[in-house]
Amino acid sequence: DTTVKQNPRYKLARVGKPVNLICSQTMNHDTMYWYQKKPNQAPKLLLFYYDKILNREADTFEKFQSSRPNNSFCSLYIGSAGLEYSAMYLCASSPQGRGEQYFGPGTRLTVL
Amino acid sequence: AQSVTQPDARVTVSEGASLQLRCKYSYFGTPYLFWYVQYPRQGLQLLLKYYPGDPVVQGVNGFEAEFSKSNSSFHLRKASVHWSDWAVYFCAVRVNYNQGKLIFGQGTKLSIKP
């Protein structure tokens, strides 16, 4: 089973309010990723956890936070949502060294 | 710089016709390459992967891709498309071996004519 789950599937948020998105996988993958995808654009890597170590991309370093309380769960946190955060957020996981990533269905975030 | 380019934003083919979606990559070293597909209202699904070896790799649903080091390409092909292939296709290159970081192209939207 290569299932990655994301909750919620749709999220409506107000400008300036926090947002918390959840991802889970039961494949015991050691790496979990968060991507942001906007229409007609490539998925953009925001951050990833390799085991318990968080790596954030340089250009999104201050905008997104994450936690991974155990191997199966990973969250994406936006402290203060702006209109520019409206996008699809994709979670993925990968077994060590394999490279291929398995994606969840995504959470569509709309900020008003 | 490491990058992936999919030169065709949109491709339309007739059902039953053959298909080629183009992908060019820029990467120093031996690339590990992937094709993903995104069906409407769904996440990305892995179609096929290239790890160094046979340049032609087979994927799901009759898709295959061919790696060319001389052309820096990894084109996706299918002999006969079906209406259910209507989707967006993404090419990606792995840029970090240990952590599996991927860089994606912008995607090619495939439409099928009846």
PDB file of N, CA and C in Angstrom, chain B residues 25-76:
ATOM      1  N   TYR B  25      16.228  17.921 -19.554  1.00  0.00           N
ATOM      2  CA  TYR B  25      16.719  18.179 -18.217  1.00  0.00           C
ATOM      3  C   TYR B  25      18.114  18.795 -18.279  1.00  0.00           C
ATOM      4  N   SER B  26      18.463  19.467 -17.198  1.00  0.00           N
ATOM      5  CA  SER B  26      19.818  19.989 -17.037  1.00  0.00           C
ATOM      6  C   SER B  26      20.315  19.513 -15.686  1.00  0.00           C
ATOM      7  N   TYR B  27      21.342  18.670 -15.729  1.00  0.00           N
ATOM      8  CA  TYR B  27      21.842  18.091 -14.480  1.00  0.00           C
ATOM      9  C   TYR B  27      23.260  17.621 -14.688  1.00  0.00           C
ATOM     10  N   PHE B  28      24.135  17.971 -13.757  1.00  0.00           N
ATOM     11  CA  PHE B  28      25.523  17.550 -13.837  1.00  0.00           C
ATOM     12  C   PHE B  28      25.664  16.194 -13.166  1.00  0.00           C
ATOM     13  N   GLY B  29      25.998  15.199 -13.945  1.00  0.00           N
ATOM     14  CA  GLY B  29      26.131  13.865 -13.382  1.00  0.00           C
ATOM     15  C   GLY B  29      25.110  12.926 -13.983  1.00  0.00           C
ATOM     16  N   THR B  30      24.922  11.800 -13.344  1.00  0.00           N
ATOM     17  CA  THR B  30      23.977  10.800 -13.830  1.00  0.00           C
ATOM     18  C   THR B  30      22.604  11.086 -13.239  1.00  0.00           C
ATOM     19  N   PRO B  31      21.627  11.382 -14.086  1.00  0.00           N
ATOM     20  CA  PRO B  31      20.311  11.752 -13.545  1.00  0.00           C
ATOM     21  C   PRO B  31      19.448  10.540 -13.207  1.00  0.00           C
ATOM     22  N   TYR B  32      18.605  10.743 -12.224  1.00  0.00           N
ATOM     23  CA  TYR B  32      17.512   9.825 -11.947  1.00  0.00           C
ATOM     24  C   TYR B  32      16.244  10.593 -12.329  1.00  0.00           C
ATOM     25  N   LEU B  33      15.438  10.039 -13.220  1.00  0.00           N
ATOM     26  CA  LEU B  33      14.351  10.788 -13.831  1.00  0.00           C
ATOM     27  C   LEU B  33      13.014  10.108 -13.612  1.00  0.00           C
ATOM     28  N   PHE B  34      11.973  10.911 -13.583  1.00  0.00           N
ATOM     29  CA  PHE B  34      10.632  10.414 -13.287  1.00  0.00           C
ATOM     30  C   PHE B  34       9.612  11.122 -14.169  1.00  0.00           C
ATOM     31  N   TRP B  35       8.518  10.395 -14.443  1.00  0.00           N
ATOM     32  CA  TRP B  35       7.317  10.991 -14.988  1.00  0.00           C
ATOM     33  C   TRP B  35       6.175  10.741 -14.010  1.00  0.00           C
ATOM     34  N   TYR B  36       5.470  11.837 -13.706  1.00  0.00           N
ATOM     35  CA  TYR B  36       4.283  11.760 -12.859  1.00  0.00           C
ATOM     36  C   TYR B  36       3.080  12.244 -13.671  1.00  0.00           C
ATOM     37  N   VAL B  37       1.893  11.765 -13.296  1.00  0.00           N
ATOM     38  CA  VAL B  37       0.663  12.199 -13.935  1.00  0.00           C
ATOM     39  C   VAL B  37      -0.293  12.703 -12.860  1.00  0.00           C
ATOM     40  N   GLN B  38      -0.993  13.769 -13.196  1.00  0.00           N
ATOM     41  CA  GLN B  38      -2.006  14.307 -12.288  1.00  0.00           C
ATOM     42  C   GLN B  38      -3.345  14.301 -13.005  1.00  0.00           C
ATOM     43  N   TYR B  39      -4.239  13.409 -12.586  1.00  0.00           N
ATOM     44  CA  TYR B  39      -5.594  13.381 -13.107  1.00  0.00           C
ATOM     45  C   TYR B  39      -6.408  14.467 -12.413  1.00  0.00           C
ATOM     46  N   PRO B  40      -7.510  14.891 -13.034  1.00  0.00           N
ATOM     47  CA  PRO B  40      -8.312  15.976 -12.453  1.00  0.00           C
ATOM     48  C   PRO B  40      -8.676  15.718 -10.996  1.00  0.00           C
ATOM     49  N   ARG B  41      -8.406  16.716 -10.169  1.00  0.00           N
ATOM     50  CA  ARG B  41      -8.772  16.710  -8.747  1.00  0.00           C
ATOM     51  C   ARG B  41      -8.062  15.618  -7.961  1.00  0.00           C
ATOM     52  N   GLN B  42      -6.905  15.203  -8.444  1.00  0.00           N
ATOM     53  CA  GLN B  42      -6.135  14.197  -7.728  1.00  0.00           C
ATOM     54  C   GLN B  42      -4.696  14.665  -7.533  1.00  0.00           C
ATOM     55  N   GLY B  43      -3.980  13.950  -6.682  1.00  0.00           N
ATOM     56  CA  GLY B  43      -2.549  14.220  -6.503  1.00  0.00           C
ATOM     57  C   GLY B  43      -1.733  13.617  -7.622  1.00  0.00           C
ATOM     58  N   LEU B  44      -0.414  13.734  -7.493  1.00  0.00           N
ATOM     59  CA  LEU B  44       0.481  13.200  -8.514  1.00  0.00           C
ATOM     60  C   LEU B  44       0.683  11.693  -8.322  1.00  0.00           C
ATOM     61  N   GLN B  45       0.670  10.980  -9.440  1.00  0.00           N
ATOM     62  CA  GLN B  45       0.910   9.537  -9.399  1.00  0.00           C
ATOM     63  C   GLN B  45       2.148   9.214 -10.231  1.00  0.00           C
ATOM     64  N   LEU B  46       2.980   8.332  -9.725  1.00  0.00           N
ATOM     65  CA  LEU B  46       4.190   7.956 -10.438  1.00  0.00           C
ATOM     66  C   LEU B  46       3.834   7.085 -11.643  1.00  0.00           C
ATOM     67  N   LEU B  47       4.280   7.508 -12.840  1.00  0.00           N
ATOM     68  CA  LEU B  47       4.074   6.734 -14.061  1.00  0.00           C
ATOM     69  C   LEU B  47       5.234   5.769 -14.305  1.00  0.00           C
ATOM     70  N   LEU B  48       6.435   6.310 -14.221  1.00  0.00           N
ATOM     71  CA  LEU B  48       7.622   5.488 -14.442  1.00  0.00           C
ATOM     72  C   LEU B  48       8.857   6.222 -13.926  1.00  0.00           C
ATOM     73  N   LYS B  49       9.934   5.470 -13.797  1.00  0.00           N
ATOM     74  CA  LYS B  49      11.173   6.020 -13.264  1.00  0.00           C
ATOM     75  C   LYS B  49      12.357   5.462 -14.049  1.00  0.00           C
ATOM     76  N   TYR B  50      13.376   6.300 -14.181  1.00  0.00           N
ATOM     77  CA  TYR B  50      14.632   5.873 -14.803  1.00  0.00           C
ATOM     78  C   TYR B  50      15.735   5.935 -13.763  1.00  0.00           C
ATOM     79  N   TYR B  51      16.322   4.757 -13.520  1.00  0.00           N
ATOM     80  CA  TYR B  51      17.564   4.674 -12.771  1.00  0.00           C
ATOM     81  C   TYR B  51      18.614   4.194 -13.766  1.00  0.00           C
ATOM     82  N   PRO B  52      19.865   4.607 -13.650  1.00  0.00           N
ATOM     83  CA  PRO B  52      20.867   4.273 -14.662  1.00  0.00           C
ATOM     84  C   PRO B  52      20.850   2.804 -15.056  1.00  0.00           C
ATOM     85  N   GLY B  53      20.723   2.586 -16.392  1.00  0.00           N
ATOM     86  CA  GLY B  53      20.635   1.234 -16.903  1.00  0.00           C
ATOM     87  C   GLY B  53      20.043   1.283 -18.288  1.00  0.00           C
ATOM     88  N   ASP B  54      19.088   0.407 -18.546  1.00  0.00           N
ATOM     89  CA  ASP B  54      18.424   0.379 -19.845  1.00  0.00           C
ATOM     90  C   ASP B  54      17.791   1.744 -20.115  1.00  0.00           C
ATOM     91  N   PRO B  55      18.074   2.367 -21.265  1.00  0.00           N
ATOM     92  CA  PRO B  55      17.540   3.717 -21.506  1.00  0.00           C
ATOM     93  C   PRO B  55      16.036   3.755 -21.734  1.00  0.00           C
ATOM     94  N   VAL B  56      15.425   2.643 -22.087  1.00  0.00           N
ATOM     95  CA  VAL B  56      13.978   2.612 -22.281  1.00  0.00           C
ATOM     96  C   VAL B  56      13.351   1.958 -21.054  1.00  0.00           C
ATOM     97  N   VAL B  57      12.451   2.693 -20.421  1.00  0.00           N
ATOM     98  CA  VAL B  57      11.796   2.169 -19.227  1.00  0.00           C
ATOM     99  C   VAL B  57      10.297   2.087 -19.457  1.00  0.00           C
ATOM    100  N   GLN B  58       9.720   1.054 -18.911  1.00  0.00           N
ATOM    101  CA  GLN B  58       8.284   0.831 -19.048  1.00  0.00           C
ATOM    102  C   GLN B  58       7.570   1.319 -17.798  1.00  0.00           C
ATOM    103  N   GLY B  59       6.376   1.862 -17.989  1.00  0.00           N
ATOM    104  CA  GLY B  59       5.583   2.316 -16.868  1.00  0.00           C
ATOM    105  C   GLY B  59       4.211   1.670 -16.873  1.00  0.00           C
ATOM    106  N   VAL B  60       3.318   2.301 -16.142  1.00  0.00           N
ATOM    107  CA  VAL B  60       1.960   1.779 -16.059  1.00  0.00           C
ATOM    108  C   VAL B  60       1.138   2.236 -17.254  1.00  0.00           C
ATOM    109  N   ASN B  61       0.051   1.508 -17.501  1.00  0.00           N
ATOM    110  CA  ASN B  61      -0.932   1.892 -18.523  1.00  0.00           C
ATOM    111  C   ASN B  61      -0.333   2.073 -19.926  1.00  0.00           C
ATOM    112  N   GLY B  62       0.706   1.295 -20.249  1.00  0.00           N
ATOM    113  CA  GLY B  62       1.266   1.321 -21.595  1.00  0.00           C
ATOM    114  C   GLY B  62       2.225   2.457 -21.884  1.00  0.00           C
ATOM    115  N   PHE B  63       2.576   3.239 -20.895  1.00  0.00           N
ATOM    116  CA  PHE B  63       3.538   4.322 -21.090  1.00  0.00           C
ATOM    117  C   PHE B  63       4.972   3.796 -21.032  1.00  0.00           C
ATOM    118  N   GLU B  64       5.826   4.430 -21.797  1.00  0.00           N
ATOM    119  CA  GLU B  64       7.255   4.160 -21.720  1.00  0.00           C
ATOM    120  C   GLU B  64       7.997   5.472 -21.943  1.00  0.00           C
ATOM    121  N   ALA B  65       9.244   5.503 -21.537  1.00  0.00           N
ATOM    122  CA  ALA B  65      10.060   6.700 -21.738  1.00  0.00           C
ATOM    123  C   ALA B  65      11.462   6.270 -22.127  1.00  0.00           C
ATOM    124  N   GLU B  66      12.113   7.155 -22.862  1.00  0.00           N
ATOM    125  CA  GLU B  66      13.469   6.864 -23.308  1.00  0.00           C
ATOM    126  C   GLU B  66      14.425   7.939 -22.857  1.00  0.00           C
ATOM    127  N   PHE B  67      15.471   7.522 -22.172  1.00  0.00           N
ATOM    128  CA  PHE B  67      16.505   8.422 -21.698  1.00  0.00           C
ATOM    129  C   PHE B  67      17.582   8.582 -22.768  1.00  0.00           C
ATOM    130  N   SER B  68      17.993   9.823 -23.015  1.00  0.00           N
ATOM    131  CA  SER B  68      19.089  10.094 -23.922  1.00  0.00           C
ATOM    132  C   SER B  68      20.057  11.063 -23.261  1.00  0.00           C
ATOM    133  N   LYS B  69      21.257  10.570 -22.957  1.00  0.00           N
ATOM    134  CA  LYS B  69      22.243  11.438 -22.325  1.00  0.00           C
ATOM    135  C   LYS B  69      22.745  12.490 -23.302  1.00  0.00           C
ATOM    136  N   SER B  70      22.902  12.113 -24.556  1.00  0.00           N
ATOM    137  CA  SER B  70      23.450  13.051 -25.547  1.00  0.00           C
ATOM    138  C   SER B  70      22.497  14.211 -25.797  1.00  0.00           C
ATOM    139  N   ASN B  71      21.203  13.935 -25.705  1.00  0.00           N
ATOM    140  CA  ASN B  71      20.202  14.984 -25.924  1.00  0.00           C
ATOM    141  C   ASN B  71      19.665  15.575 -24.632  1.00  0.00           C
ATOM    142  N   SER B  72      20.113  15.054 -23.496  1.00  0.00           N
ATOM    143  CA  SER B  72      19.585  15.499 -22.192  1.00  0.00           C
ATOM    144  C   SER B  72      18.062  15.451 -22.193  1.00  0.00           C
ATOM    145  N   SER B  73      17.534  14.320 -22.649  1.00  0.00           N
ATOM    146  CA  SER B  73      16.075  14.222 -22.771  1.00  0.00           C
ATOM    147  C   SER B  73      15.551  12.964 -22.103  1.00  0.00           C
ATOM    148  N   PHE B  74      14.269  13.012 -21.813  1.00  0.00           N
ATOM    149  CA  PHE B  74      13.577  11.860 -21.206  1.00  0.00           C
ATOM    150  C   PHE B  74      12.124  11.957 -21.673  1.00  0.00           C
ATOM    151  N   HIS B  75      11.893  11.641 -22.936  1.00  0.00           N
ATOM    152  CA  HIS B  75      10.569  11.795 -23.537  1.00  0.00           C
ATOM    153  C   HIS B  75       9.659  10.631 -23.182  1.00  0.00           C
ATOM    154  N   LEU B  76       8.402  10.966 -22.996  1.00  0.00           N
ATOM    155  CA  LEU B  76       7.370   9.982 -22.646  1.00  0.00           C
ATOM    156  C   LEU B  76       6.610   9.607 -23.908  1.00  0.00           C
TER     157      LEU B  76
END
